[in-house]
Structures are given as structure tokens and as C-alpha cells.
Amino acid sequence: MKTKTKEITPIPGINKTGRTRLAAIFRWPLLLALLILPQMVQAQWTATVGAQTDEKGIQALAFLPNEIWIHAGDRITWTFQADENHTVTFLRAGQVRPDFNVGCPGFSSDPAIFDGSTCVTTPAMVTGQTFTVIFPVAGNFKLTCLVHVNMDGRIHVLPASDPLPHTQAFYDEQAASHTDELLSHGAKMKPLHVPNSPLGVTAGITDITGTAGGTETVAAVRFSHENIQIHAGQTVEWDNQAPIFPHTITFGQEPANLQNPSPDVTVDPDGARHAIIASTADSTHSGFIIAAPQERRGLPQAPLGVTRFRVTFPNPGIFPYICALHDEMGMVGQVTVTP
Ligand SMILES: [Cu+2]
């Protein structure tokens, strides 16, 4: 068998001694570059937004983790992992918080660059979507979700020369354990207070909690009594004990505008909304049932929200209903009216 031999062509003018000299010239800059490079490399970090139980009944409204230390020039990619809407948003200092449908106004392209001077936000995003933000300058920045007022975090962008306290592995582990803690806490949540009405159904309970990094909320996306039995002529009262998380009570056709009640809904003297459903063919929508926004010093007092919805059922029948915001997460119920 013939074996191929590769001929090495000597480079003219370079003998063995010449090569050693060349190597010596290149060695020091190379060593220097190796020392500096790790500081210059723009690192890619990852984090997650929201979490939910398998049946989606418990939602963690949280950035996981909610506090990350990075270097100027680094980027963070957030992956959304809940069916509940969330945004990744960085407002300018002092910027008035906009509606999540409006954005900054508008929505940032992906990847976005945030240096504190221009607002960055995603539209509402759900499971599987991702968004990346690059942080070119040092500073401490507040991360918030425009859908949920008690869901924020902070990103510490340090100069490239400063050491970072944690690795990506640390954040992965923290995100996993915080997710587990929030969801298992949510699974144990019960309405803390009994509804006023003996025929009361609580539509939503939450716990607002937090870490040094930011605020987070656990929400139970279920009606407390999924099937309530009453007699004809009685009135069921739904209340929302979650101060920041809206729900609706919707019978029949789901309207296009979920915020406002359907035209048949009246207002009782105490401010609660009230409807009469005479037939299983009737459509009635409560609009958002939610408490007033939390008060802030220095701002005009917020109006009372509507936290109760009453429905009187004059006739027997089976009346299924949904929360139009969370029915796809399984938030549905039924009123069984007997004579
Ligand atoms: Cu709901």
C-alpha cells in the first residue's frame, strides 16, 4: 500500500531560531488578551417570567429570579412560562406606568437595548415566548410587568471590572426553588375570610409576597365553590378577595369588551353589580371584579373598585358560567337552581 507523505515546505527566511523569536513576540499580547477577554465577553444570561401548576389553577406572578447581577454589555433572555399574560418592561425613571395594551407607547423590538433613557417593553406574552434585553451601561434598573402591579424585580448592571456575585447555575437553581415555593404555597391557599353572603362564591384569592429583589404574587385562578346549589328566587354573591387580580363572572355569550359589564347589569346602592338571570339562554357579564389600586402617597386617591357581583335566579335550571379572563386555565363554575 502506498502511503502519502506530506512534504513540509520550509518558510523562507525562518529557521528554528527565528520561529522561537516570533513566538516570544506574540506570547505576551496573547496572554494579555486571555486575561482581559473574560471581562470583555458580553455574557448571555437567562431568566424566566411567570410560572403555573400543571392544571394552570395556580399562577405565580413573578420574575424568576427577580434579582440578577450582570456586567455592562451583557444581555438577559427571558422565557415566558405561564398562560397568564406578562410583560418584561423597563420604564424610564419616574415614567408614568402605562397600560400593557398601550406599551411605552408601542413595543420594543427583540433584542432591545435598555440604558435607562428609553422605555423598553414587550407586549403581553405567554408560555414559550422569549425576549432579550441588552444592558450597555452600568446602573440598577427596575424590571416590571405592566399586567400585574405586584410583580417586579431588579437588574444590577455592574462595570465590567467588578466581580459578579452569582453564576447562571445559581440563578437557575434559585428560579426553580422559588417557582416550587410559590406554586406549592398557592396550592395550599384558602380564602382567608368567609364571604359575607351565605350564598357567596369567592372568585380569586392571592397572596402578595416578595424578596429583596422585588414583589411577587401567587394567585389561585379558581372559584371557591365550583358548583353552588340554591333555590329559585335566591341571589348568589361573588366576591373577589384578590386586591390586584381581576376576574369576571360571565354567563352565556362572552362579550368582546371584558372590562365593562353587560347592559343588563345594574348597580346596587352599595356599589355592587347585580343581574337577574331568568333563563339559561340569558347572557350576562359582570365586567372586571377587582379592588381599587393600592394607594400611593402623593397621588390622587384611587376610586373604590367593584369587588362584588350579585345574580338573582328567579327560575330553576342549571347555569354554567366562566371567568372570561381565566376560563382557559379552568376557572369555570355552575349555579344549580332548584324550585
Ligand atoms: Cu379569573
XYZ file of C-alpha atoms and ligand atoms in Angstrom:
340
model
C 0.000 0.000 0.000
C 1.181 3.449 -0.849
C 1.423 5.884 1.992
C 1.169 9.558 1.365
C 3.871 11.660 2.837
C 3.255 15.320 3.335
C 6.148 17.490 2.426
C 6.761 20.420 4.677
C 7.904 23.383 2.700
C 10.320 25.438 4.731
C 9.249 29.072 5.042
C 11.972 31.123 3.501
C 13.944 33.215 5.958
C 12.655 31.481 9.070
C 14.909 28.953 10.661
C 14.313 27.339 14.061
C 15.753 30.279 15.973
C 13.575 32.723 14.012
C 10.416 30.803 14.962
C 11.228 30.946 18.656
C 11.714 34.692 18.425
C 8.376 35.168 16.643
C 6.586 33.089 19.272
C 8.096 35.220 22.007
C 6.810 38.376 20.347
C 3.248 37.002 20.160
C 3.177 35.352 23.580
C 2.673 38.465 25.713
C -0.185 40.094 23.794
C -1.891 36.696 23.692
C -1.547 36.273 27.446
C -2.842 39.809 27.991
C -5.825 39.148 25.733
C -6.629 35.966 27.648
C -6.645 37.955 30.885
C -8.813 40.770 29.536
C -11.161 38.753 27.322
C -13.410 37.310 30.047
C -14.187 40.904 31.100
C -14.910 41.947 27.517
C -17.081 38.982 26.546
C -20.695 40.058 26.607
C -22.319 37.338 28.603
C -25.699 35.833 27.820
C -27.904 35.280 30.883
C -31.288 33.578 31.061
C -34.297 34.002 33.356
C -37.993 33.124 33.355
C -41.288 35.012 33.653
C -44.304 33.584 35.497
C -44.999 30.001 36.473
C -48.066 27.808 36.806
C -49.174 24.429 38.080
C -49.868 21.698 35.509
C -53.621 22.330 35.568
C -52.903 26.131 35.490
C -55.069 26.776 38.582
C -52.202 28.390 40.494
C -50.326 31.226 38.837
C -47.070 32.673 40.163
C -46.913 36.293 39.013
C -43.175 36.657 39.422
C -39.856 37.145 37.710
C -37.827 34.039 38.438
C -35.271 35.025 39.588
C -36.240 38.620 40.392
C -32.739 39.977 41.035
C -29.771 39.480 38.710
C -26.252 40.949 38.742
C -24.626 41.299 35.316
C -21.873 43.288 33.607
C -22.409 46.282 31.349
C -22.768 44.929 27.821
C -24.364 41.661 28.952
C -27.763 40.508 27.787
C -30.603 38.661 29.505
C -33.105 36.472 27.673
C -36.407 35.949 29.464
C -38.575 32.930 28.662
C -42.279 33.205 29.493
C -43.671 30.072 31.094
C -47.294 30.763 32.034
C -50.640 31.029 30.247
C -51.338 34.187 32.265
C -50.196 37.292 30.346
C -47.000 39.014 31.464
C -44.647 41.641 30.066
C -40.927 42.315 30.501
C -40.771 46.081 30.977
C -38.144 48.667 31.925
C -39.624 52.162 32.315
C -37.616 55.394 32.415
C -37.065 56.719 35.954
C -40.272 58.478 37.014
C -42.205 57.430 33.905
C -45.960 57.092 34.460
C -46.880 53.427 34.295
C -48.756 52.807 31.011
C -51.470 50.268 30.207
C -49.997 46.995 28.986
C -52.029 47.237 25.771
C -50.518 50.650 25.032
C -46.888 49.864 25.837
C -44.209 52.541 26.150
C -46.165 53.638 23.916
C -45.560 50.821 21.430
C -43.444 47.728 21.879
C -39.706 47.175 21.634
C -38.072 45.009 19.003
C -36.237 41.888 20.151
C -33.437 42.183 21.220
C -33.973 45.554 22.877
C -31.334 47.824 24.384
C -32.034 49.431 27.762
C -29.755 52.123 29.176
C -32.350 53.938 31.290
C -33.088 56.663 28.725
C -35.843 54.978 26.688
C -38.558 52.639 27.928
C -38.398 49.008 26.827
C -41.409 46.698 26.884
C -42.809 43.564 25.311
C -46.491 43.177 24.544
C -48.322 40.644 26.746
C -46.561 37.314 26.298
C -47.328 33.709 27.261
C -45.747 30.266 27.500
C -42.856 29.652 25.136
C -42.221 33.232 24.010
C -38.840 34.841 24.694
C -37.436 38.361 24.839
C -33.858 39.629 25.142
C -32.620 42.903 26.613
C -29.031 44.179 26.284
C -27.748 46.464 29.062
C -24.884 48.608 27.728
C -24.399 50.874 30.766
C -23.955 50.288 34.489
C -26.883 51.059 36.777
C -29.628 49.497 38.893
C -32.810 49.048 36.906
C -36.346 48.107 37.907
C -37.941 45.285 35.972
C -41.732 45.253 35.989
C -44.744 43.540 34.427
C -47.295 46.005 33.046
C -50.121 43.488 33.504
C -49.524 42.941 37.235
C -48.752 45.762 39.656
C -47.228 43.472 42.275
C -44.681 41.786 40.060
C -41.262 43.353 39.749
C -37.559 42.768 40.080
C -34.217 44.491 39.720
C -31.245 44.155 37.424
C -27.870 45.314 38.732
C -25.590 46.214 35.825
C -22.042 46.481 37.177
C -18.933 47.886 35.484
C -17.040 45.143 33.640
C -14.164 45.365 36.145
C -16.364 44.444 39.146
C -16.801 40.807 40.152
C -20.282 39.283 39.868
C -21.734 37.569 42.954
C -23.558 34.709 41.212
C -23.365 32.365 38.251
C -26.088 31.330 35.822
C -26.268 27.989 37.653
C -27.109 29.861 40.886
C -29.950 31.748 39.170
C -31.288 28.566 37.551
C -31.401 26.849 40.911
C -32.973 29.882 42.605
C -35.623 30.217 39.886
C -36.509 26.540 40.256
C -36.769 26.668 44.050
C -38.731 29.965 44.083
C -41.118 28.541 41.472
C -41.653 25.468 43.591
C -42.156 27.529 46.774
C -44.694 29.885 45.173
C -46.720 27.169 43.447
C -46.834 24.857 46.461
C -47.854 27.822 48.638
C -50.597 28.634 46.128
C -51.890 25.075 46.199
C -52.443 25.428 49.970
C -54.160 28.842 49.793
C -57.753 29.024 51.020
C -59.921 32.151 51.155
C -58.737 33.767 54.388
C -62.142 35.330 55.005
C -65.595 33.809 54.634
C -67.730 35.664 52.044
C -70.400 37.942 53.574
C -73.254 36.148 51.870
C -74.184 32.593 52.899
C -74.604 32.070 49.157
C -71.183 33.523 48.465
C -68.587 32.377 45.975
C -65.090 33.767 46.184
C -63.679 34.472 42.762
C -59.998 34.631 43.318
C -57.587 34.782 46.194
C -53.994 35.939 46.086
C -51.020 36.329 48.353
C -48.632 39.165 47.650
C -45.156 38.358 48.842
C -41.629 39.305 47.909
C -37.879 39.068 48.266
C -35.194 41.745 48.496
C -35.294 41.678 44.713
C -38.942 42.578 44.245
C -42.606 41.831 44.749
C -44.370 38.701 43.581
C -47.945 37.436 43.719
C -49.458 33.966 43.954
C -52.954 33.741 42.504
C -55.486 30.927 42.762
C -57.384 31.032 39.483
C -60.483 29.147 40.630
C -63.971 29.824 42.045
C -64.179 28.728 45.688
C -67.399 26.749 45.052
C -67.419 25.448 41.520
C -70.996 24.207 41.842
C -73.337 26.118 44.147
C -76.901 24.891 44.806
C -79.649 27.407 45.509
C -83.432 27.728 45.351
C -85.359 29.778 42.802
C -85.578 33.406 43.895
C -82.263 33.397 45.760
C -79.241 35.547 44.989
C -75.642 34.378 44.673
C -72.900 36.861 45.523
C -69.419 36.545 44.034
C -66.632 38.449 45.718
C -63.031 38.944 44.716
C -60.677 38.835 47.671
C -57.631 39.363 45.459
C -56.705 43.034 45.650
C -54.884 43.203 42.338
C -56.131 40.366 40.193
C -59.375 40.887 38.211
C -61.905 38.179 37.438
C -65.267 38.149 35.684
C -68.453 36.156 36.161
C -69.796 35.530 32.687
C -72.947 33.598 31.744
C -73.700 32.731 28.120
C -72.032 34.693 25.344
C -68.601 36.162 26.156
C -68.588 39.869 25.145
C -65.814 41.495 23.100
C -65.086 44.058 25.827
C -64.369 42.225 29.066
C -63.683 45.271 31.240
C -67.247 46.636 31.346
C -70.434 44.886 32.495
C -73.147 43.898 30.013
C -76.045 46.409 29.621
C -78.451 44.331 31.744
C -76.242 44.697 34.847
C -77.420 47.277 37.406
C -75.626 48.772 40.393
C -76.923 48.189 43.934
C -76.869 51.099 46.440
C -73.665 49.669 47.992
C -71.869 49.749 44.630
C -72.037 46.010 43.928
C -73.129 44.988 40.445
C -76.355 42.989 40.129
C -78.046 40.997 37.383
C -81.178 38.881 37.119
C -80.872 35.721 35.058
C -84.295 34.296 34.272
C -83.367 31.795 31.583
C -80.442 29.512 30.821
C -80.359 31.239 27.410
C -79.514 34.617 29.046
C -76.081 36.201 28.616
C -74.740 38.314 31.471
C -71.240 39.630 32.077
C -70.030 41.171 35.350
C -67.156 43.180 33.866
C -63.910 43.201 35.855
C -64.465 42.471 39.533
C -61.418 43.949 41.237
C -60.488 46.152 44.180
C -59.183 49.699 43.822
C -55.495 50.086 43.014
C -53.232 50.332 46.043
C -52.880 53.886 47.384
C -49.626 55.769 46.831
C -48.591 58.840 48.811
C -48.568 61.938 46.612
C -51.143 60.632 44.138
C -54.900 61.350 43.982
C -56.923 58.743 45.871
C -57.978 55.867 43.633
C -61.743 55.227 43.331
C -63.222 52.148 45.009
C -63.201 49.187 42.694
C -66.164 46.843 42.267
C -65.473 43.753 44.353
C -68.935 42.138 44.397
C -71.281 40.785 41.739
C -74.780 39.509 42.585
C -77.064 37.435 40.435
C -80.682 36.632 41.307
C -82.122 33.459 39.763
C -85.960 33.534 39.718
C -86.299 30.205 37.893
C -84.908 26.688 38.283
C -82.215 25.457 35.930
C -78.528 24.761 35.543
C -76.491 27.892 34.839
C -72.855 27.353 33.841
C -70.522 30.355 33.907
C -66.879 31.243 33.346
C -64.320 33.828 34.288
C -63.808 35.257 30.814
C -60.202 36.129 31.700
C -59.212 32.717 33.026
C -61.609 30.116 31.613
C -58.814 28.655 29.508
C -56.994 27.986 32.779
C -60.041 26.124 34.069
C -61.753 28.952 36.000
C -65.364 27.897 35.467
C -68.380 27.278 37.700
C -72.046 26.391 37.803
C -75.159 27.503 39.669
C -77.803 24.816 40.138
C -81.209 26.331 40.902
C -83.921 24.048 42.247
C -87.579 25.106 42.833
Cu -60.413 34.946 36.578
